[in-house]
C-alpha cells in the first residue's frame, strides 16, 4: 500500500534546534509535526494518499461537516523503543473503531490497512518528533470530515481523511496525580441507540458544558451516568473507568459493561486482557452510584481509575455529587493503578515482552 502514498515532504521542516525548542516541556496536543497525510473521497471512492507539509485546509462554507457534523477521529500513540526504533500500540484496533464510527455516521469506511499505513508513513517521515522519555509519545490523530458543499440533510458525497501527529507528554496538567470527579446529573453523554460507542466529534462537543460544570464544582473531570435511569456509571470525561475490589487476598477489576452508549476503549480492552496475567480477576457489569458509595464506605472498593490512550491510567482520588463527597484511597494513587500503568508503559516502550502482539513496529 505504501506505493499508494505519494510522498511530497516539506522542503522546510523544522531544524533540530527549533524542534527541540518546540518540544520542551511537552504537554498534550499543543505542538504538531512537520507533515500530515491527506486523502479525499469522492465519486464513491478513495483517491491516493499524499504525505505533505502540515498545512491549513480550506473548506467551502457550505461543507456539510460545518452544518451537520459528520466528523470522526481516532487517537493512538507511537512510542520510542529501547533500541531507538518506533512502534505504535494496537493501531489496527483504532482502525477498526474508525470504520465503526464511519458506519454509524453514514460516512465511507476507510480500509483498515490504509488507515494503519497512512499513520506509518507519517511516523516514518516525522520520526525525529517521537520523544524519547518514558510516558512521552507521538500522539497520532486520524480524522475524517464531510467536505461536500451541500445543505441538504443527507450523507455527504465528499470527505477528507487526514492524519496529523503531536509529540505529547502527560495529558492532565498535573501529571499522573489522582483527579477529582463530579458526577453529572444535569447532562448525559450518550443514550441507547445514539453515538456513544463511536468516536464522533459531536460526543465531545456535547460533553463540554458538563465538563465546565465539573470545574465549577471544583472538580477536574465529569463522570457520566446512563441516560435512562441516571444511576449507572458510564465514563469519566472521554475515558473508561475501572473499580478495584480487594478482599481475601484477591483483587478484582470491575468496569462498566459496554451497553452501546460507552466508547469501547483500546486501553480498557488491554487492561481486561492484561489483568489476569497480573493475577487480577475482571468483571464487566453495571455499577451504580449507590454501589460506588457503599463499596467505598465498606472498604471493599479500594481504588478507582480511568483509562484512555491520551492519559493511559489516571487514578480518581475524590468523587463529588449532589449527594456528597467521597475520597478514594485517601486521595492517593493506589498500587493496582500504578502497577497497571507501569506494565502498560513497559510494553508500549518495548521494555516488557509483548505477549499479545500489540506493538506494531514502524521503524
Ligand atoms: C483518550 O483518552 O485518548 C481520549 O479519547 C481523549 C482524547 C479525545 C484527547
Short mmCIF file of C-alpha atoms and ligand atoms in Angstrom, two decimals:
data_model
loop_
_atom_site.label_atom_id
_atom_site.label_comp_id
_atom_site.label_asym_id
_atom_site.label_seq_id
_atom_site.Cartn_x
_atom_site.Cartn_y
_atom_site.Cartn_z
CA UNK A 1 0.00 0.00 0.00
CA UNK A 2 2.94 2.39 0.63
CA UNK A 3 3.06 2.82 -3.14
CA UNK A 4 -0.39 4.43 -2.90
CA UNK A 5 1.02 7.19 -0.68
CA UNK A 6 2.57 9.94 -2.73
CA UNK A 7 5.49 11.40 -0.78
CA UNK A 8 5.76 15.18 -1.05
CA UNK A 9 7.79 16.06 2.06
CA UNK A 10 8.14 19.63 3.22
CA UNK A 11 11.14 21.46 1.78
CA UNK A 12 11.36 23.40 5.04
CA UNK A 13 10.97 21.07 8.04
CA UNK A 14 12.00 22.49 11.41
CA UNK A 15 15.70 22.10 12.13
CA UNK A 16 16.71 20.11 15.25
CA UNK A 17 17.24 23.25 17.36
CA UNK A 18 13.80 24.65 16.51
CA UNK A 19 12.23 21.24 17.09
CA UNK A 20 13.92 20.92 20.49
CA UNK A 21 12.61 24.34 21.48
CA UNK A 22 9.10 23.49 20.33
CA UNK A 23 9.07 20.19 22.24
CA UNK A 24 10.44 21.43 25.57
CA UNK A 25 8.04 20.83 28.49
CA UNK A 26 5.70 18.70 26.40
CA UNK A 27 2.01 18.98 27.20
CA UNK A 28 -0.75 17.23 25.28
CA UNK A 29 -1.74 18.07 21.72
CA UNK A 30 -0.25 21.54 21.54
CA UNK A 31 2.58 21.04 19.04
CA UNK A 32 2.34 19.39 15.63
CA UNK A 33 4.94 17.73 13.44
CA UNK A 34 6.18 18.89 10.03
CA UNK A 35 3.87 16.69 7.97
CA UNK A 36 0.42 15.25 7.56
CA UNK A 37 -1.24 12.68 5.34
CA UNK A 38 -4.37 13.59 3.41
CA UNK A 39 -6.73 11.61 1.26
CA UNK A 40 -10.01 12.57 -0.37
CA UNK A 41 -13.14 10.59 -1.08
CA UNK A 42 -15.39 11.45 -4.00
CA UNK A 43 -17.31 9.65 -6.74
CA UNK A 44 -17.78 6.71 -4.36
CA UNK A 45 -14.08 6.02 -3.94
CA UNK A 46 -10.92 6.99 -2.10
CA UNK A 47 -8.19 8.78 -4.01
CA UNK A 48 -4.49 8.36 -3.39
CA UNK A 49 -3.00 9.44 -0.09
CA UNK A 50 -0.48 12.26 -0.07
CA UNK A 51 2.15 12.86 2.59
CA UNK A 52 2.82 16.59 2.53
CA UNK A 53 3.83 19.54 4.70
CA UNK A 54 1.47 20.23 7.62
CA UNK A 55 -0.84 22.96 6.42
CA UNK A 56 -4.18 24.64 6.93
CA UNK A 57 -7.05 23.22 4.93
CA UNK A 58 -9.72 25.18 3.09
CA UNK A 59 -13.37 24.28 3.31
CA UNK A 60 -16.36 25.62 1.43
CA UNK A 61 -18.63 27.47 3.91
CA UNK A 62 -21.35 25.01 2.89
CA UNK A 63 -19.15 21.98 3.65
CA UNK A 64 -21.56 19.67 5.38
CA UNK A 65 -19.29 18.97 8.37
CA UNK A 66 -19.77 22.63 9.37
CA UNK A 67 -23.53 22.19 9.46
CA UNK A 68 -24.45 18.61 10.20
CA UNK A 69 -21.30 17.39 11.91
CA UNK A 70 -20.15 14.31 10.05
CA UNK A 71 -16.78 14.24 11.78
CA UNK A 72 -14.97 11.30 13.38
CA UNK A 73 -11.49 10.83 14.77
CA UNK A 74 -9.14 8.40 16.44
CA UNK A 75 -6.11 8.62 18.70
CA UNK A 76 -3.19 6.26 19.26
CA UNK A 77 0.45 6.63 20.11
CA UNK A 78 3.87 5.91 18.66
CA UNK A 79 6.48 5.09 21.31
CA UNK A 80 10.24 5.27 21.16
CA UNK A 81 11.58 1.74 21.71
CA UNK A 82 14.56 0.73 23.79
CA UNK A 83 16.61 0.09 20.62
CA UNK A 84 15.85 3.55 19.26
CA UNK A 85 13.14 2.31 16.89
CA UNK A 86 9.47 3.32 16.98
CA UNK A 87 6.30 1.26 17.41
CA UNK A 88 2.59 2.04 17.70
CA UNK A 89 0.21 0.37 20.15
CA UNK A 90 -2.67 -1.61 18.62
CA UNK A 91 -3.27 0.74 15.66
CA UNK A 92 -5.44 -1.87 13.97
CA UNK A 93 -7.88 -1.65 16.91
CA UNK A 94 -8.21 2.08 16.23
CA UNK A 95 -8.60 1.39 12.51
CA UNK A 96 -11.48 -0.97 13.28
CA UNK A 97 -13.16 1.54 15.60
CA UNK A 98 -12.69 4.28 12.98
CA UNK A 99 -14.55 2.10 10.48
CA UNK A 100 -17.32 1.51 13.06
CA UNK A 101 -17.58 5.23 13.71
CA UNK A 102 -17.75 5.89 9.95
CA UNK A 103 -20.59 3.37 9.53
CA UNK A 104 -22.61 4.92 12.35
CA UNK A 105 -22.20 8.43 10.90
CA UNK A 106 -23.08 7.27 7.36
CA UNK A 107 -19.54 8.07 6.22
CA UNK A 108 -17.44 5.91 3.90
CA UNK A 109 -15.29 3.31 5.59
CA UNK A 110 -11.56 3.52 5.14
CA UNK A 111 -9.89 0.12 4.70
CA UNK A 112 -8.10 -0.72 7.94
CA UNK A 113 -4.76 -1.33 6.24
CA UNK A 114 -4.92 2.09 4.58
CA UNK A 115 -5.54 3.70 7.98
CA UNK A 116 -2.51 1.97 9.52
CA UNK A 117 -0.24 2.57 6.55
CA UNK A 118 -1.11 6.26 6.34
CA UNK A 119 -0.13 6.62 10.01
CA UNK A 120 3.05 4.59 9.48
CA UNK A 121 4.09 6.85 6.60
CA UNK A 122 3.62 9.96 8.72
CA UNK A 123 5.51 8.50 11.69
CA UNK A 124 8.35 7.36 9.44
CA UNK A 125 8.64 10.81 7.90
CA UNK A 126 8.44 12.61 11.25
CA UNK A 127 10.46 10.01 13.19
CA UNK A 128 12.60 12.69 14.85
CA UNK A 129 9.50 14.04 16.56
CA UNK A 130 8.92 10.84 18.59
CA UNK A 131 10.05 11.84 22.09
CA UNK A 132 12.42 9.52 23.95
CA UNK A 133 11.19 9.63 27.57
CA UNK A 134 9.00 7.02 29.26
CA UNK A 135 5.46 8.42 29.35
CA UNK A 136 6.07 10.62 26.32
CA UNK A 137 4.97 9.66 22.84
CA UNK A 138 3.91 10.86 19.45
CA UNK A 139 0.11 11.06 19.60
CA UNK A 140 -1.34 10.22 16.19
CA UNK A 141 -4.70 11.76 15.31
CA UNK A 142 -6.51 10.41 12.22
CA UNK A 143 -9.77 12.17 11.38
CA UNK A 144 -12.41 12.31 8.69
CA UNK A 145 -14.83 15.13 7.85
CA UNK A 146 -17.55 15.67 5.24
CA UNK A 147 -16.41 18.30 2.75
CA UNK A 148 -19.21 18.34 0.18
CA UNK A 149 -20.81 21.79 -0.21
CA UNK A 150 -24.44 20.86 0.21
CA UNK A 151 -27.08 21.96 2.70
CA UNK A 152 -29.49 19.05 2.17
CA UNK A 153 -29.59 16.85 5.24
CA UNK A 154 -28.16 13.59 3.88
CA UNK A 155 -24.80 11.82 3.96
CA UNK A 156 -22.22 13.92 2.11
CA UNK A 157 -20.66 12.57 -1.06
CA UNK A 158 -17.19 14.00 -0.43
CA UNK A 159 -14.86 13.54 2.53
CA UNK A 160 -11.38 14.38 3.66
CA UNK A 161 -9.28 11.92 5.69
CA UNK A 162 -6.27 13.38 7.47
CA UNK A 163 -3.58 12.08 9.80
CA UNK A 164 -1.69 14.56 11.94
CA UNK A 165 0.68 13.90 14.84
CA UNK A 166 1.58 15.69 18.03
CA UNK A 167 4.51 14.93 20.35
CA UNK A 168 2.92 14.68 23.77
CA UNK A 169 3.66 14.38 27.46
CA UNK A 170 1.15 13.95 30.29
CA UNK A 171 -2.48 14.56 29.28
CA UNK A 172 -3.53 16.19 32.53
CA UNK A 173 -1.75 19.40 33.56
CA UNK A 174 -0.90 17.94 36.97
CA UNK A 175 0.61 14.76 35.51
CA UNK A 176 -0.49 11.38 36.85
CA UNK A 177 -1.81 12.65 40.18
CA UNK A 178 -5.32 11.49 41.13
CA UNK A 179 -8.15 13.59 39.71
CA UNK A 180 -11.37 14.70 41.38
CA UNK A 181 -14.63 13.96 39.58
CA UNK A 182 -18.10 15.47 39.52
CA UNK A 183 -20.96 13.05 38.88
CA UNK A 184 -23.18 14.84 36.41
CA UNK A 185 -26.91 14.66 36.96
CA UNK A 186 -27.84 17.54 34.65
CA UNK A 187 -26.35 16.15 31.47
CA UNK A 188 -25.83 12.79 29.79
CA UNK A 189 -23.08 11.90 27.35
CA UNK A 190 -24.89 9.28 25.33
CA UNK A 191 -28.20 7.48 25.11
CA UNK A 192 -29.20 4.00 23.91
CA UNK A 193 -29.24 3.98 20.12
CA UNK A 194 -27.13 7.15 19.98
CA UNK A 195 -23.49 7.62 19.07
CA UNK A 196 -21.87 6.94 22.45
CA UNK A 197 -19.90 3.95 21.19
CA UNK A 198 -18.32 5.93 18.35
CA UNK A 199 -15.56 8.49 18.34
CA UNK A 200 -17.52 11.24 16.65
CA UNK A 201 -16.74 14.89 17.26
CA UNK A 202 -20.29 15.63 18.45
CA UNK A 203 -19.88 13.43 21.52
CA UNK A 204 -17.05 15.65 22.67
CA UNK A 205 -18.86 18.90 21.81
CA UNK A 206 -21.84 17.73 23.87
CA UNK A 207 -19.60 16.94 26.84
CA UNK A 208 -18.03 20.37 27.24
CA UNK A 209 -20.77 22.11 29.20
CA UNK A 210 -20.81 19.26 31.74
CA UNK A 211 -17.03 19.39 31.97
CA UNK A 212 -17.32 23.12 32.65
CA UNK A 213 -19.86 22.39 35.37
CA UNK A 214 -17.44 19.89 36.92
CA UNK A 215 -14.77 22.61 37.03
CA UNK A 216 -17.28 24.99 38.66
CA UNK A 217 -17.83 22.33 41.32
CA UNK A 218 -14.09 22.32 41.98
CA UNK A 219 -13.52 19.02 40.16
CA UNK A 220 -11.12 18.08 37.37
CA UNK A 221 -13.41 15.83 35.37
CA UNK A 222 -17.03 14.89 34.83
CA UNK A 223 -18.41 11.37 35.37
CA UNK A 224 -21.33 10.34 33.18
CA UNK A 225 -24.31 8.27 34.23
CA UNK A 226 -26.59 6.24 31.98
CA UNK A 227 -29.27 8.25 30.20
CA UNK A 228 -32.25 6.11 31.18
CA UNK A 229 -32.02 5.60 34.93
CA UNK A 230 -29.31 8.17 35.67
CA UNK A 231 -27.91 5.58 38.04
CA UNK A 232 -25.22 3.51 36.34
CA UNK A 233 -21.71 4.86 35.90
CA UNK A 234 -20.57 5.01 32.28
CA UNK A 235 -17.39 7.04 31.69
CA UNK A 236 -15.20 9.81 33.04
CA UNK A 237 -14.82 12.65 30.52
CA UNK A 238 -13.55 10.83 27.45
CA UNK A 239 -12.12 7.88 29.38
CA UNK A 240 -13.35 4.49 30.62
CA UNK A 241 -13.45 3.70 34.34
CA UNK A 242 -12.29 0.78 36.48
CA UNK A 243 -13.26 -0.01 40.08
CA UNK A 244 -10.82 -2.10 42.09
CA UNK A 245 -12.10 -4.52 44.73
CA UNK A 246 -9.77 -6.26 47.17
CA UNK A 247 -10.80 -8.98 49.56
CA UNK A 248 -9.29 -12.15 50.96
CA UNK A 249 -6.06 -11.55 49.08
CA UNK A 250 -7.82 -11.38 45.68
CA UNK A 251 -8.08 -8.30 43.54
CA UNK A 252 -10.91 -7.79 41.07
CA UNK A 253 -11.18 -5.07 38.42
CA UNK A 254 -14.76 -4.14 37.61
CA UNK A 255 -15.52 -1.92 34.62
CA UNK A 256 -18.85 -0.70 33.28
CA UNK A 257 -20.01 -3.09 30.60
CA UNK A 258 -20.32 -1.91 27.01
CA UNK A 259 -24.05 -1.27 26.77
CA UNK A 260 -23.78 0.57 23.44
CA UNK A 261 -23.52 4.03 24.93
CA UNK A 262 -19.91 3.68 26.11
CA UNK A 263 -16.82 4.05 23.97
CA UNK A 264 -15.05 0.69 23.67
CA UNK A 265 -11.63 1.94 24.73
CA UNK A 266 -8.49 0.25 23.44
CA UNK A 267 -6.81 0.83 26.81
CA UNK A 268 -9.88 -0.58 28.57
CA UNK A 269 -9.68 -3.72 26.44
CA UNK A 270 -5.92 -4.00 27.01
CA UNK A 271 -6.36 -3.78 30.79
CA UNK A 272 -9.01 -6.50 30.70
CA UNK A 273 -6.57 -8.73 28.81
CA UNK A 274 -3.53 -7.89 30.98
CA UNK A 275 -5.29 -8.18 34.34
CA UNK A 276 -5.40 -12.00 34.56
CA UNK A 277 -1.65 -12.14 33.84
CA UNK A 278 -1.09 -9.90 36.86
CA UNK A 279 -3.31 -12.14 38.99
CA UNK A 280 -6.38 -9.90 38.93
CA UNK A 281 -9.92 -11.07 38.25
CA UNK A 282 -12.07 -8.98 35.93
CA UNK A 283 -15.75 -8.27 35.54
CA UNK A 284 -17.77 -6.15 33.12
CA UNK A 285 -21.03 -5.15 34.75
CA UNK A 286 -23.35 -2.29 35.69
CA UNK A 287 -22.14 -0.21 38.63
CA UNK A 288 -24.49 2.27 40.24
CA UNK A 289 -23.52 5.44 42.03
CA UNK A 290 -25.09 4.00 45.21
CA UNK A 291 -22.91 0.91 44.90
CA UNK A 292 -19.83 3.07 44.31
CA UNK A 293 -20.54 5.00 47.51
CA UNK A 294 -21.47 1.92 49.58
CA UNK A 295 -18.50 -0.18 48.45
CA UNK A 296 -16.08 2.64 49.22
CA UNK A 297 -17.69 3.09 52.63
CA UNK A 298 -17.46 -0.64 53.42
CA UNK A 299 -13.83 -0.69 52.30
CA UNK A 300 -14.35 -3.41 49.65
CA UNK A 301 -13.68 -0.96 46.82
CA UNK A 302 -10.07 0.08 47.26
CA UNK A 303 -9.24 2.09 44.12
CA UNK A 304 -10.87 3.75 41.14
CA UNK A 305 -9.07 4.76 37.99
CA UNK A 306 -9.81 6.00 34.50
CA UNK A 307 -8.06 4.80 31.37
CA UNK A 308 -7.62 6.00 27.82
CA UNK A 309 -4.98 6.41 25.16
CA UNK A 310 -4.14 10.01 25.95
CA UNK A 311 -3.67 9.73 29.73
CA UNK A 312 -3.11 5.93 29.91
CA UNK A 313 -4.23 5.39 33.55
CA UNK A 314 -5.37 8.18 35.84
CA UNK A 315 -6.44 7.47 39.44
CA UNK A 316 -9.63 9.02 40.80
CA UNK A 317 -8.99 10.50 44.25
CA UNK A 318 -12.16 12.40 45.09
CA UNK A 319 -15.76 11.88 43.99
CA UNK A 320 -18.36 14.63 44.34
CA UNK A 321 -22.06 14.61 43.59
CA UNK A 322 -25.13 16.43 44.86
CA UNK A 323 -25.33 13.66 47.49
CA UNK A 324 -21.95 14.42 48.98
CA UNK A 325 -18.26 13.84 48.62
CA UNK A 326 -16.16 10.68 49.00
CA UNK A 327 -12.45 10.02 48.96
CA UNK A 328 -10.87 7.04 47.21
CA UNK A 329 -7.66 5.51 48.56
CA UNK A 330 -7.04 8.60 50.74
CA UNK A 331 -6.87 10.64 47.54
CA UNK A 332 -3.62 8.89 46.58
CA UNK A 333 -2.63 6.66 43.66
CA UNK A 334 -3.29 3.04 44.60
CA UNK A 335 -0.96 0.11 43.93
CA UNK A 336 -3.17 -1.56 41.32
CA UNK A 337 -3.49 1.57 39.16
CA UNK A 338 0.24 2.20 39.50
CA UNK A 339 1.15 -1.38 38.56
CA UNK A 340 -1.15 -1.45 35.55
CA UNK A 341 0.20 1.88 34.35
CA UNK A 342 3.81 0.70 34.67
CA UNK A 343 3.00 -2.60 32.96
CA UNK A 344 1.29 -0.92 30.02
CA UNK A 345 4.02 1.68 29.58
CA UNK A 346 6.71 -1.00 29.72
CA UNK A 347 5.00 -2.93 26.91
CA UNK A 348 4.44 0.24 24.91
CA UNK A 349 8.09 1.29 25.13
CA UNK A 350 9.32 -2.23 24.33
CA UNK A 351 10.71 -2.80 27.83
CA UNK A 352 8.44 -5.71 28.65
CA UNK A 353 7.59 -8.66 26.45
CA UNK A 354 4.68 -8.04 24.09
CA UNK A 355 2.95 -11.39 24.56
CA UNK A 356 -0.27 -10.19 22.91
CA UNK A 357 1.28 -8.96 19.66
CA UNK A 358 0.03 -5.44 20.39
CA UNK A 359 3.06 -3.50 19.21
CA UNK A 360 3.22 -2.53 15.56
CA UNK A 361 6.77 -1.78 14.53
CA UNK A 362 7.05 1.32 12.36
CA UNK A 363 10.83 1.83 12.37
C1 LIG B 1 -8.28 9.39 25.19
O1 LIG B 1 -8.38 9.04 26.35
O2 LIG B 1 -7.35 9.03 24.49
C2 LIG B 1 -9.28 10.27 24.65
O3 LIG B 1 -10.16 9.85 24.00
C3 LIG B 1 -9.14 11.69 24.93
C4 LIG B 1 -8.85 12.40 23.67
C5 LIG B 1 -10.11 12.82 22.98
C6 LIG B 1 -7.93 13.55 23.91
#
